Coordinates of C-alpha atoms in Angstrom, one line a residue:
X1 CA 0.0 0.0 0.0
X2 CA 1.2 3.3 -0.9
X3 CA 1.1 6.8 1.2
X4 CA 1.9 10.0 -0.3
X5 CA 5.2 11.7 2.0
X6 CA 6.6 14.8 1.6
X7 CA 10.8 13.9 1.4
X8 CA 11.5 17.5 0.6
X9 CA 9.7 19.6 3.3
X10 CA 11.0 17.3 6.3
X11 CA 14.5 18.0 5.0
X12 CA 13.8 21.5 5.0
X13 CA 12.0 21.5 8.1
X14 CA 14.9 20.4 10.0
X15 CA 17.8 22.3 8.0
X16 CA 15.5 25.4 9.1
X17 CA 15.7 24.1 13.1
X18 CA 18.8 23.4 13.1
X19 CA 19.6 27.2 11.5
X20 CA 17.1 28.5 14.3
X21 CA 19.7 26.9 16.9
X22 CA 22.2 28.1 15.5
X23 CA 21.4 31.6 16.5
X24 CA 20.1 31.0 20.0
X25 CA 22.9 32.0 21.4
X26 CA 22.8 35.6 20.3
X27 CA 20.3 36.0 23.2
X28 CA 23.1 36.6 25.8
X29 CA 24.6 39.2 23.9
X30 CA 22.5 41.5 25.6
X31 CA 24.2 40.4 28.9
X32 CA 27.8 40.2 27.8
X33 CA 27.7 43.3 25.1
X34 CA 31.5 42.9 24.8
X35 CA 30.9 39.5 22.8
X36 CA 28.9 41.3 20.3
X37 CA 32.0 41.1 18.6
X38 CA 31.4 37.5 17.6
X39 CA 27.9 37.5 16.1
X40 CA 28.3 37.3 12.3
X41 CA 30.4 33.8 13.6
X42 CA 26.5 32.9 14.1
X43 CA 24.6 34.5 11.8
X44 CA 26.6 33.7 9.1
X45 CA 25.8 29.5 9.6
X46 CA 22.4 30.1 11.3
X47 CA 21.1 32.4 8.7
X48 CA 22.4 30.5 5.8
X49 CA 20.7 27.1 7.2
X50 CA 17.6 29.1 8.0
X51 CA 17.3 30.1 3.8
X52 CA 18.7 26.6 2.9
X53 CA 15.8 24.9 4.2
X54 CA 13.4 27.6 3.5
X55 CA 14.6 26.4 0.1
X56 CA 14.5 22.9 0.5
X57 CA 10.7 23.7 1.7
X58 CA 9.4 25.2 -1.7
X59 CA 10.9 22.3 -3.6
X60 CA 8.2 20.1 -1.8
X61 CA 7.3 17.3 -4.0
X62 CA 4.9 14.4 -3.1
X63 CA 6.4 11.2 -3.3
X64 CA 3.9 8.0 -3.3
X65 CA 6.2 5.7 -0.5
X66 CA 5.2 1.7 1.0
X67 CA 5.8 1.9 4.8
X68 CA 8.6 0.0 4.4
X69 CA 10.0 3.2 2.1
X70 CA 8.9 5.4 4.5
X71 CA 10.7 3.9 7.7
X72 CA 14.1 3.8 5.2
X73 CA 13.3 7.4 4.7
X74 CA 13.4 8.2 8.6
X75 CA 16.4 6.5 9.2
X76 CA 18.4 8.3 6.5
X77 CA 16.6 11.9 7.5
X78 CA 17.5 10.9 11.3
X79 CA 21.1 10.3 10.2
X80 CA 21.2 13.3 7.6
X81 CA 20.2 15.6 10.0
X82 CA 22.7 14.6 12.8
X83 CA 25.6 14.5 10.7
X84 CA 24.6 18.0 9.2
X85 CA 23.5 19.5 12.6
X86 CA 27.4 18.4 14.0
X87 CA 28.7 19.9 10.8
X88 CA 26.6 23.4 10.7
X89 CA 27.8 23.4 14.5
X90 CA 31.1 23.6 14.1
X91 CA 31.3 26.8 11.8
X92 CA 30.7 29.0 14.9
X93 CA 33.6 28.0 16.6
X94 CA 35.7 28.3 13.3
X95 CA 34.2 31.7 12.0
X96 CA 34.9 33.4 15.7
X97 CA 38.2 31.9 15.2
X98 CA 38.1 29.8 18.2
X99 CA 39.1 26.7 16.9
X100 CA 40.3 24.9 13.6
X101 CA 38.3 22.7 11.4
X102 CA 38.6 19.6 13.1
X103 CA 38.7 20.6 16.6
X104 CA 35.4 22.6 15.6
X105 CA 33.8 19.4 14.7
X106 CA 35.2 17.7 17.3
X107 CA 33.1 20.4 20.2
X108 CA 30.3 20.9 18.2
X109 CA 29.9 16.4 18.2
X110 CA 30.7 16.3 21.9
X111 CA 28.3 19.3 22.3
X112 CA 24.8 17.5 20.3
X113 CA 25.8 14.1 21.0
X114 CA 25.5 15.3 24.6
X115 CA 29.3 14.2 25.6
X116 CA 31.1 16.5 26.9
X117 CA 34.8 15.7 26.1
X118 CA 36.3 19.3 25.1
X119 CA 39.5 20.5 23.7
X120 CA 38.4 24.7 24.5
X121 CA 40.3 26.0 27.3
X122 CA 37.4 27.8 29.0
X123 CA 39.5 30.0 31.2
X124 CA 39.8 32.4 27.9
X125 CA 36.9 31.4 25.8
X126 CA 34.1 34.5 26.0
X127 CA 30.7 33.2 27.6
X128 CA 28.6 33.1 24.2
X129 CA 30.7 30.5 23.1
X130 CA 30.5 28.8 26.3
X131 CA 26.8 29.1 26.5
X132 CA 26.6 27.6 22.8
X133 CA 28.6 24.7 24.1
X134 CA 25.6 23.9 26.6
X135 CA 22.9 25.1 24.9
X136 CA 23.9 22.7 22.3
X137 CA 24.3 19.7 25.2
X138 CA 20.4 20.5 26.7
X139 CA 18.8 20.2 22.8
X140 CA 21.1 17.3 22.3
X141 CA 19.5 15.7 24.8
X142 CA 16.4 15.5 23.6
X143 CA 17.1 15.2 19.8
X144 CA 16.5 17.3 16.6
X145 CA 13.5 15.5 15.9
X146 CA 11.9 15.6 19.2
X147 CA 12.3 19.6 19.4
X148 CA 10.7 19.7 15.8
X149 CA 7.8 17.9 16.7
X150 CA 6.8 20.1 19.8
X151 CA 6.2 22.5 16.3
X152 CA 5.1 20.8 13.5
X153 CA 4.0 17.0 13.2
X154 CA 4.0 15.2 10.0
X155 CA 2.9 11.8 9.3
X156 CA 6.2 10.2 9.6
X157 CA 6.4 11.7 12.9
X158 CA 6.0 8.2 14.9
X159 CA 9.0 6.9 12.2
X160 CA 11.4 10.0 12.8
X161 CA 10.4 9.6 16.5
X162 CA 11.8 5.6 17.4
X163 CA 14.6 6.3 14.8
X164 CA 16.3 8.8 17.0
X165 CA 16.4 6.6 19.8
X166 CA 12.8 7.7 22.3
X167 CA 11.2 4.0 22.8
X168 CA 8.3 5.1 24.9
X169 CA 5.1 7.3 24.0
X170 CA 4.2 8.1 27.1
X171 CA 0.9 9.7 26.1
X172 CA -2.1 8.7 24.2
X173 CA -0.5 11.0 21.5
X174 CA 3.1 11.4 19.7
X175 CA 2.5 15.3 19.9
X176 CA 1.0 15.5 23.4
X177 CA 4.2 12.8 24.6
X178 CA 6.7 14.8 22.7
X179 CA 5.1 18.2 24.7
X180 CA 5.5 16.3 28.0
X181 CA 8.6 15.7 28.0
X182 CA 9.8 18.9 26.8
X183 CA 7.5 20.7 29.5
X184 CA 9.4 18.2 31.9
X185 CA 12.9 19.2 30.6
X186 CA 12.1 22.6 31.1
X187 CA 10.6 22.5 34.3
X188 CA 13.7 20.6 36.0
X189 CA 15.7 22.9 34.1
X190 CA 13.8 25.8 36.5
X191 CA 14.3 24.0 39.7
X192 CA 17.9 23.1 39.2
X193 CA 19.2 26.4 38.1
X194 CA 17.1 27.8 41.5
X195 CA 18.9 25.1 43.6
X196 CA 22.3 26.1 42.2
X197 CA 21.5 29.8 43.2
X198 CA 20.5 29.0 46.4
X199 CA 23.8 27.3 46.9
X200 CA 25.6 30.1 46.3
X201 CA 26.5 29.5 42.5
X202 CA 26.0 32.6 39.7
X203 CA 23.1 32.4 37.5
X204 CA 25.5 32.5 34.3
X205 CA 27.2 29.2 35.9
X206 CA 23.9 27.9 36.9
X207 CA 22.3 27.7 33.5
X208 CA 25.1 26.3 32.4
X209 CA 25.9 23.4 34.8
X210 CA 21.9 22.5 34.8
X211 CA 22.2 22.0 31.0
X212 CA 24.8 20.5 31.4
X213 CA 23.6 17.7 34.3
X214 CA 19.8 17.1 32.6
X215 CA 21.4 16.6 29.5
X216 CA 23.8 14.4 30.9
X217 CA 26.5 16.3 29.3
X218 CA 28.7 17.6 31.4
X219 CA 30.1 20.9 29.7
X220 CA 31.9 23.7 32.4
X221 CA 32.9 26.8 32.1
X222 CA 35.5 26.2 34.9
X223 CA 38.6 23.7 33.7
X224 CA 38.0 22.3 37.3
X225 CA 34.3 21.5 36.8
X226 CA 32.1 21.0 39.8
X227 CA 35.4 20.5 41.6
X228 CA 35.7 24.2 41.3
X229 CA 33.1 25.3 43.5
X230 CA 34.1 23.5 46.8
X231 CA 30.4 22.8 48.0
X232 CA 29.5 19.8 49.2
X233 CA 25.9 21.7 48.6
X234 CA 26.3 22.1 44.9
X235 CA 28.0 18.8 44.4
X236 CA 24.9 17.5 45.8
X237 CA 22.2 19.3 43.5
X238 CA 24.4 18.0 40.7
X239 CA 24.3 14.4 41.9
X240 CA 20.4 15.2 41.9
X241 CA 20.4 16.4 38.4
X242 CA 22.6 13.9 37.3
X243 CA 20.2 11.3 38.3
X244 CA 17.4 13.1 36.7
X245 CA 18.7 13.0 33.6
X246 CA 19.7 9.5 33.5
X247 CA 16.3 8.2 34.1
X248 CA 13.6 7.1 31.6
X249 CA 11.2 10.0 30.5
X250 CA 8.7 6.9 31.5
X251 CA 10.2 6.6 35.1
X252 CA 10.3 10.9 35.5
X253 CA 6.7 11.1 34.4
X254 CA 5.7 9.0 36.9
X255 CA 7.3 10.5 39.5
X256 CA 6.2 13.6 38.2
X257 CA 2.6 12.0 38.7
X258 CA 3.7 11.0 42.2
X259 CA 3.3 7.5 41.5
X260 CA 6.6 6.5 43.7
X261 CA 5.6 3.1 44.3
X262 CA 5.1 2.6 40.3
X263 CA 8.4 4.2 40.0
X264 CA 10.5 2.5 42.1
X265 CA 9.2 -0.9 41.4
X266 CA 11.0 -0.1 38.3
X267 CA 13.8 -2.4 37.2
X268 CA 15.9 0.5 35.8
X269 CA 16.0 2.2 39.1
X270 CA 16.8 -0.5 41.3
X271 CA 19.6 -1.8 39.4
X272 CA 20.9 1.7 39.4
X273 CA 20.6 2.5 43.3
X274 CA 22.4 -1.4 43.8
X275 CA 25.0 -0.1 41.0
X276 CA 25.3 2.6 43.5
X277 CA 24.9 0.7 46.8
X278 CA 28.1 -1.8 45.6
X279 CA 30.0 0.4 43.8
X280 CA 30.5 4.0 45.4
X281 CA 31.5 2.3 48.8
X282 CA 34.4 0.5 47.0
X283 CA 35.3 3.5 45.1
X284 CA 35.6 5.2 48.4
X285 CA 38.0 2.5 50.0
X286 CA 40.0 2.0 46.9
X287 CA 41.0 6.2 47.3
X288 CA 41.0 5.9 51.0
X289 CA 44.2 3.7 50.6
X290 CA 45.3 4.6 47.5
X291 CA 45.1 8.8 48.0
X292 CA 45.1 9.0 52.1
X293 CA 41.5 10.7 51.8
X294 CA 39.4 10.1 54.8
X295 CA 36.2 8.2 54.9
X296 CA 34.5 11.6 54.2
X297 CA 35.8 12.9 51.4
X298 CA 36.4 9.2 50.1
X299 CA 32.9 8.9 50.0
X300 CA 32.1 12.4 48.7
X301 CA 34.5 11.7 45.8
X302 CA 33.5 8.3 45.2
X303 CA 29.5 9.3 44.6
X304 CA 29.4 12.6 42.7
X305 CA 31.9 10.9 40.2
X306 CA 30.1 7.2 39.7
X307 CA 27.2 8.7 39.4
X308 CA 28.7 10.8 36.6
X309 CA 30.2 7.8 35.4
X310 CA 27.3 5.8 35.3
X311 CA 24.7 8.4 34.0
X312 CA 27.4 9.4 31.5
X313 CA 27.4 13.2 32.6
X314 CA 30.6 14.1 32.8
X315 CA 31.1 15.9 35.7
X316 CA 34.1 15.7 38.3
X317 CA 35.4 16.8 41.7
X318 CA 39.1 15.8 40.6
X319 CA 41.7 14.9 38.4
X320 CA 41.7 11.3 37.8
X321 CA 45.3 10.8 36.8
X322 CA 46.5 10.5 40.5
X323 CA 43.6 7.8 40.5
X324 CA 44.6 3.7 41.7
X325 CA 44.0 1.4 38.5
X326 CA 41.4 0.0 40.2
X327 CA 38.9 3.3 40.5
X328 CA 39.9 4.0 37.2
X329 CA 38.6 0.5 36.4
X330 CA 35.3 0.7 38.0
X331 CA 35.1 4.2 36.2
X332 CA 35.4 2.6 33.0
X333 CA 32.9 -0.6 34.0
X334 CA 30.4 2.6 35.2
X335 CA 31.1 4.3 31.6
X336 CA 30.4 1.4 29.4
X337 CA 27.2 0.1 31.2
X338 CA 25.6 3.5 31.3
X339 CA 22.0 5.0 32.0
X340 CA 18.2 4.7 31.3
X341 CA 17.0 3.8 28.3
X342 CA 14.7 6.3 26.5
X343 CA 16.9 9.0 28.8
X344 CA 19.6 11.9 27.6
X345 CA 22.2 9.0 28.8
X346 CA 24.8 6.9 26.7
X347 CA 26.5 3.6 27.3
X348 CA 25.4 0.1 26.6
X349 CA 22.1 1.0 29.2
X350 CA 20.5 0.1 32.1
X351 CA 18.1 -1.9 30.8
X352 CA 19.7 -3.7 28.4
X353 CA 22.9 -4.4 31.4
X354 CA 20.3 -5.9 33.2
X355 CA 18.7 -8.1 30.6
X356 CA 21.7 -9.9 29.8
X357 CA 22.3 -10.8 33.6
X358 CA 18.8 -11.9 34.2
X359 CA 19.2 -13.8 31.2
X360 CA 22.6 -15.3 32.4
X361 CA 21.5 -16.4 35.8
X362 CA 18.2 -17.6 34.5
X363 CA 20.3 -19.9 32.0
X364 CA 22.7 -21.0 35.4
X365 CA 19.2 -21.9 37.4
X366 CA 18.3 -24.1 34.7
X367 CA 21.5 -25.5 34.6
X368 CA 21.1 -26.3 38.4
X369 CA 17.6 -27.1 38.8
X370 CA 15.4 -30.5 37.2
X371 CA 15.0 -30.2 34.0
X372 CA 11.3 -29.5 33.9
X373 CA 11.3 -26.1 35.8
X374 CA 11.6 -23.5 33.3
X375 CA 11.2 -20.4 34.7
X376 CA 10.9 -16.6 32.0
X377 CA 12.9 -14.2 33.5
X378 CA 11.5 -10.6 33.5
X379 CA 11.9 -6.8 34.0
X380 CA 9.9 -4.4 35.3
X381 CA 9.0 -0.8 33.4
X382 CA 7.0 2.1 33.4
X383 CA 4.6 0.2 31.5
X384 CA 4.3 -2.9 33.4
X385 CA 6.2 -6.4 33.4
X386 CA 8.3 -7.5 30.4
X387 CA 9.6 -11.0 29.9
X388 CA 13.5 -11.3 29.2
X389 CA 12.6 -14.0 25.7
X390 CA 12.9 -13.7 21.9
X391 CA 13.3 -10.6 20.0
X392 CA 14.1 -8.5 22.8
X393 CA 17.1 -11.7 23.7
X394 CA 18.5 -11.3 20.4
X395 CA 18.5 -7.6 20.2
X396 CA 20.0 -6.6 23.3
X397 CA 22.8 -9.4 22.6
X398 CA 23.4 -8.1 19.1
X399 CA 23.5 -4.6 20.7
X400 CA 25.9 -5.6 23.8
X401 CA 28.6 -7.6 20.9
X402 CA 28.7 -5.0 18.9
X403 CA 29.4 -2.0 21.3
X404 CA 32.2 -4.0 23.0
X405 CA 33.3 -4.8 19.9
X406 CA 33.8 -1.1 18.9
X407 CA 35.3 -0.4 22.5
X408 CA 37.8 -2.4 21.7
X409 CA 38.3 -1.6 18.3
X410 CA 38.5 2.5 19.5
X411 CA 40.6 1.5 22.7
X412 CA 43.4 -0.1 19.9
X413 CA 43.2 2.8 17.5
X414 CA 43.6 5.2 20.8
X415 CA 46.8 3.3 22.1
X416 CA 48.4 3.5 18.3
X417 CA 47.3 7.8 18.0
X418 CA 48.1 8.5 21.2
X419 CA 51.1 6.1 22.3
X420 CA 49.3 5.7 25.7
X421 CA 48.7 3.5 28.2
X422 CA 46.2 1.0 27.5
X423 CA 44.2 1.6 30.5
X424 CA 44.3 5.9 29.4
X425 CA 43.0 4.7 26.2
X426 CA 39.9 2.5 27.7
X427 CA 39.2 4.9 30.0
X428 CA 38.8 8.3 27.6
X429 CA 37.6 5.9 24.2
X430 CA 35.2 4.1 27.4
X431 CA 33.9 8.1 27.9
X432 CA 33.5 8.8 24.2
X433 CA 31.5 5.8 23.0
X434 CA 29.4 6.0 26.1
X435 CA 29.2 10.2 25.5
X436 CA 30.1 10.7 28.8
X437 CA 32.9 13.3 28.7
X438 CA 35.1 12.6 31.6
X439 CA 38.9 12.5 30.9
X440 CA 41.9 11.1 32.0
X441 CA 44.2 13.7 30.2
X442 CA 44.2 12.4 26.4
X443 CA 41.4 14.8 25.6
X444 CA 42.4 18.5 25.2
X445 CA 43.6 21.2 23.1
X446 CA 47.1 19.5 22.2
X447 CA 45.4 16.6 21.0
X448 CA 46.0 15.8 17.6
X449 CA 43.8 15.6 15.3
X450 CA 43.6 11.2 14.6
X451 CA 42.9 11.0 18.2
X452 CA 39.6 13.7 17.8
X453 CA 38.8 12.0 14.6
X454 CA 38.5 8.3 16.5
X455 CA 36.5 10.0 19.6
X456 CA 34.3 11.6 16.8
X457 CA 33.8 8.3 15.3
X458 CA 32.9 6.8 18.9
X459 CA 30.7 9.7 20.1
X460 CA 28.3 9.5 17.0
X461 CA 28.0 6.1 17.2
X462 CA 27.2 5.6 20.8
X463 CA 24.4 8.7 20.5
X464 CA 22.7 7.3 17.7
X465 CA 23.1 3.9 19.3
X466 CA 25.0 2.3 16.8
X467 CA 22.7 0.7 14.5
X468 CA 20.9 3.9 13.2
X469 CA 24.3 4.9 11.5
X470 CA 24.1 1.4 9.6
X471 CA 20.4 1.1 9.2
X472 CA 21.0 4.5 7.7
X473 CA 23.4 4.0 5.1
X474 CA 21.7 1.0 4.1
X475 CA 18.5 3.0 4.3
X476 CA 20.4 5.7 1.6
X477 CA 21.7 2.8 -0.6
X478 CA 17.9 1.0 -0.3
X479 CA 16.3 4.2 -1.4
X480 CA 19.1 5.1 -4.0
X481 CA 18.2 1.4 -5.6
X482 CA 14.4 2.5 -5.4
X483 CA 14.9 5.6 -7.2
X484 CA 16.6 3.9 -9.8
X485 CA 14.0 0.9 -10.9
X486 CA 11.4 3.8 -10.5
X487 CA 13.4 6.4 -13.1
X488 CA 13.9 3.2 -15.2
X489 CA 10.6 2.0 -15.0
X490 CA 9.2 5.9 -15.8
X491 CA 7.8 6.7 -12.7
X492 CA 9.7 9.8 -12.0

């Protein structure tokens, strides 16, 4: 069956957004006049993506597309429009002369892929760069397509909508969903910049830092991050924020609701608080001997940075190359497993972590039980139980293979760019493929240019969750082949 779609105007509808981003940051001028200086750096790119997809949006044409056609469609716009967003986000930071070509790039992915890693030195970048850098982070987090639909809904709106990576409609509607969880994301965006003022932060650092925590991004404007501050206060609204961010729009909205009992019956939120339970109090031993701390400050240290570890945030108290191998290691074991699914987190997820280790010691039971209990092992979400079987087996395995797969292929190219230790390289390629943005040292404005280039690489794959890059390059050569027979056949 056939459906007329409009290829042209979605294009053009999301070239247009991305040009409307583009020049967001122009709002602060008014507070920081003295940066006025660097506006054309934003018009210039925001403007001209704002008439290319005006453009793009008179050439609509009506194409008559099978579902299957359609969903190819999404997958390629989904990609097209990340890979053009990271590229029009990069010109800023070249046009204001802040960065070369590839180091652009390299911000501008960490920035929409919600990452984090940074190779600015922010103790002499001027603020309307350094709000651009988290403004980017907080849109990241929800996704091009999921800001354009709180506008303008199309048909392939459900399509565009599970192809950037949201698994839940959490309304009766895509439009009204899409509208809750923006108003959400706005609302905590209220109460945590209040909460940082009230702990004694400044409202220009504020914004910035609860950006950066929702979106689970982790851009500062201070080299020292959170560390900077020395408030066991605002190290403490950021482990909130963190936390926020790292949970399932489902799980939020039902706390939102005041549904606690629904929400913490949740199988996402109890493997993260026994994630947390197990692994910050070893944290804290491992620096109590290894750095002298106290119990205190081993445990203050240990939980603000595992939980921006493990929600893929970014944010740190400390260094971590005075850091025993063996924090560094549960760093890296916090990186790669990650956050909630259908959150602004990276990394393999929560959900899927847990999956694969009911699955596991559902398989050892059976191996130690009589042979005619079988018992389904299940998970618990927003939406009710789900049993651990089939499709959802398969996928998850598929999923977990092939992102250790690319850890270690990244961690290998690392070691041979950056002549490093191996451990270095598992730890910074651990924070790029799960877009967490917390460094070890590799990551900065030295860094060459083969190393950014492999992180680049890494960061757009985890964010699009791996197979969306594939399934859209397939998705381009499918509708390439489509476009042929029907050309051929006199169609078009």
């Amino acid at each position: 069956m056939k459906r007329s779609i409009t290829r042209v105007s979605n294009v053009g509808r999301l070239t247009v957004l991305i040009g409307l981003l583009l020049l967001a940051p122009l709002l602060v001028l008014p507070f920081f006049p003295e940066d006025v200086r660097f506006a054309a750096a934003f018009l210039v790119p925001g403007g001209g993506s704002i008439l290319l997809g005006l453009a793009l949006c008179l050439r609509v044409r009506v194409y008559p597309m099978s579902m299957q056609e359609a969903a190819h469609h999404g997958n390629l716009l989904v990609l097209y429009i990340w890979l053009y967003g990271c590229l029009a986000g990069a010109l800023p930071f070249v046009l204001g002369g802040r960065l070369t070509f590839v180091q652009a790039l390299f911000e501008a992915v960490s920035g929409w892929t919600t990452t984090g890693l940074s190779v600015m030195d922010v103790t002499i970048t001027p603020p309307i760069f350094l709000f651009y850098r988290s403004f980017m982070q907080f849109c990241g987090g929800l996704g091009f397509v999921m800001i354009m639909m709180t506008f303008v809904q199309g048909r392939m709106g459900m399509l565009l909508y599970n192809a950037e990576g949201h698994p839940d409609k959490l309304m009766p509607t895509l439009r009204e969903t899409v509208r809750t969880i923006v108003l959400m994301y706005m609302a905590f965006l209220s109460v945590g910049v209040a909460a940082y003022v009230l702990c004694g932060m400044p409202l220009f650092d504020a914004v910035l830092h609860t950006m950066g925590a929702l979106s689970t991004g982790g851009f500062s404007n201070w080299a020292e991050s959170i560390g900077a501050y020395h408030s066991v206060a605002i190290e403490g609204v950021t482990i909130v924020l963190m936390l926020v961010g790292t949970t399932n729009f489902a799980i939020l909205l039902l706390i939102v609701r005041r549904k606690w009992r629904d929400a913490f019956r949740c199988s996402e939120v109890r493997f993260l608080g026994a994630l947390l339970a197990v692994f910050v109090p070893i944290t804290a031993l491992v620096l109590m001997t290894g750095l002298y701390m106290s119990l205190g400050e081993g445990i203050r240290q240990a939980l603000l940075n595992i939980v921006s570890a493990l929600s893929t945030t970014g944010y740190a108290t400390m260094s971590y190359e005075p850091w025993p191998q063996a924090a560094l290691g549960v760093m890296i074991l916090m990186m790669l497993i990650g956050g909630g699914a259908g959150s602004t987190a990276g990394g393999i997820k929560l959900s899927r972590t847990l999956i694969l280790l009911k699955a596991s010691f559902a398989e050892l039971r059976s191996c130690l039980s009589p042979e005619h209990e079988v018992r389904t092992p299940f998970i618990v979400r927003a939406q009710g139980k789900t049993p651990v079987e089939g499709a959802m087996l398969r996928s998850t395995a598929g999923f977990v293979t092939l992102y250790l797969m690319l850890f270690a292929a990244g961690t290998l190219l690392l070691c041979m760019t950056e002549s490093a230790p191996l451990a270095s390289c598992m730890f910074e390629f651990a924070s790029s493929l799960g877009t967490v943005g917390l460094s070890i040292g590799l990551t900065g404005p030295s860094t060459c240019a083969a190393t950014l280039l492999v992180e680049i690489a890494g960061m757009l794959l985890g964010r699009l969750e791996i197979f969306l890059v594939f399934t859209g390059l397939g998705s381009a050569v499918f509708l390439a082949q489509q476009r042929r027979r029907a050309v051929h056949k006199g169609d078009l």
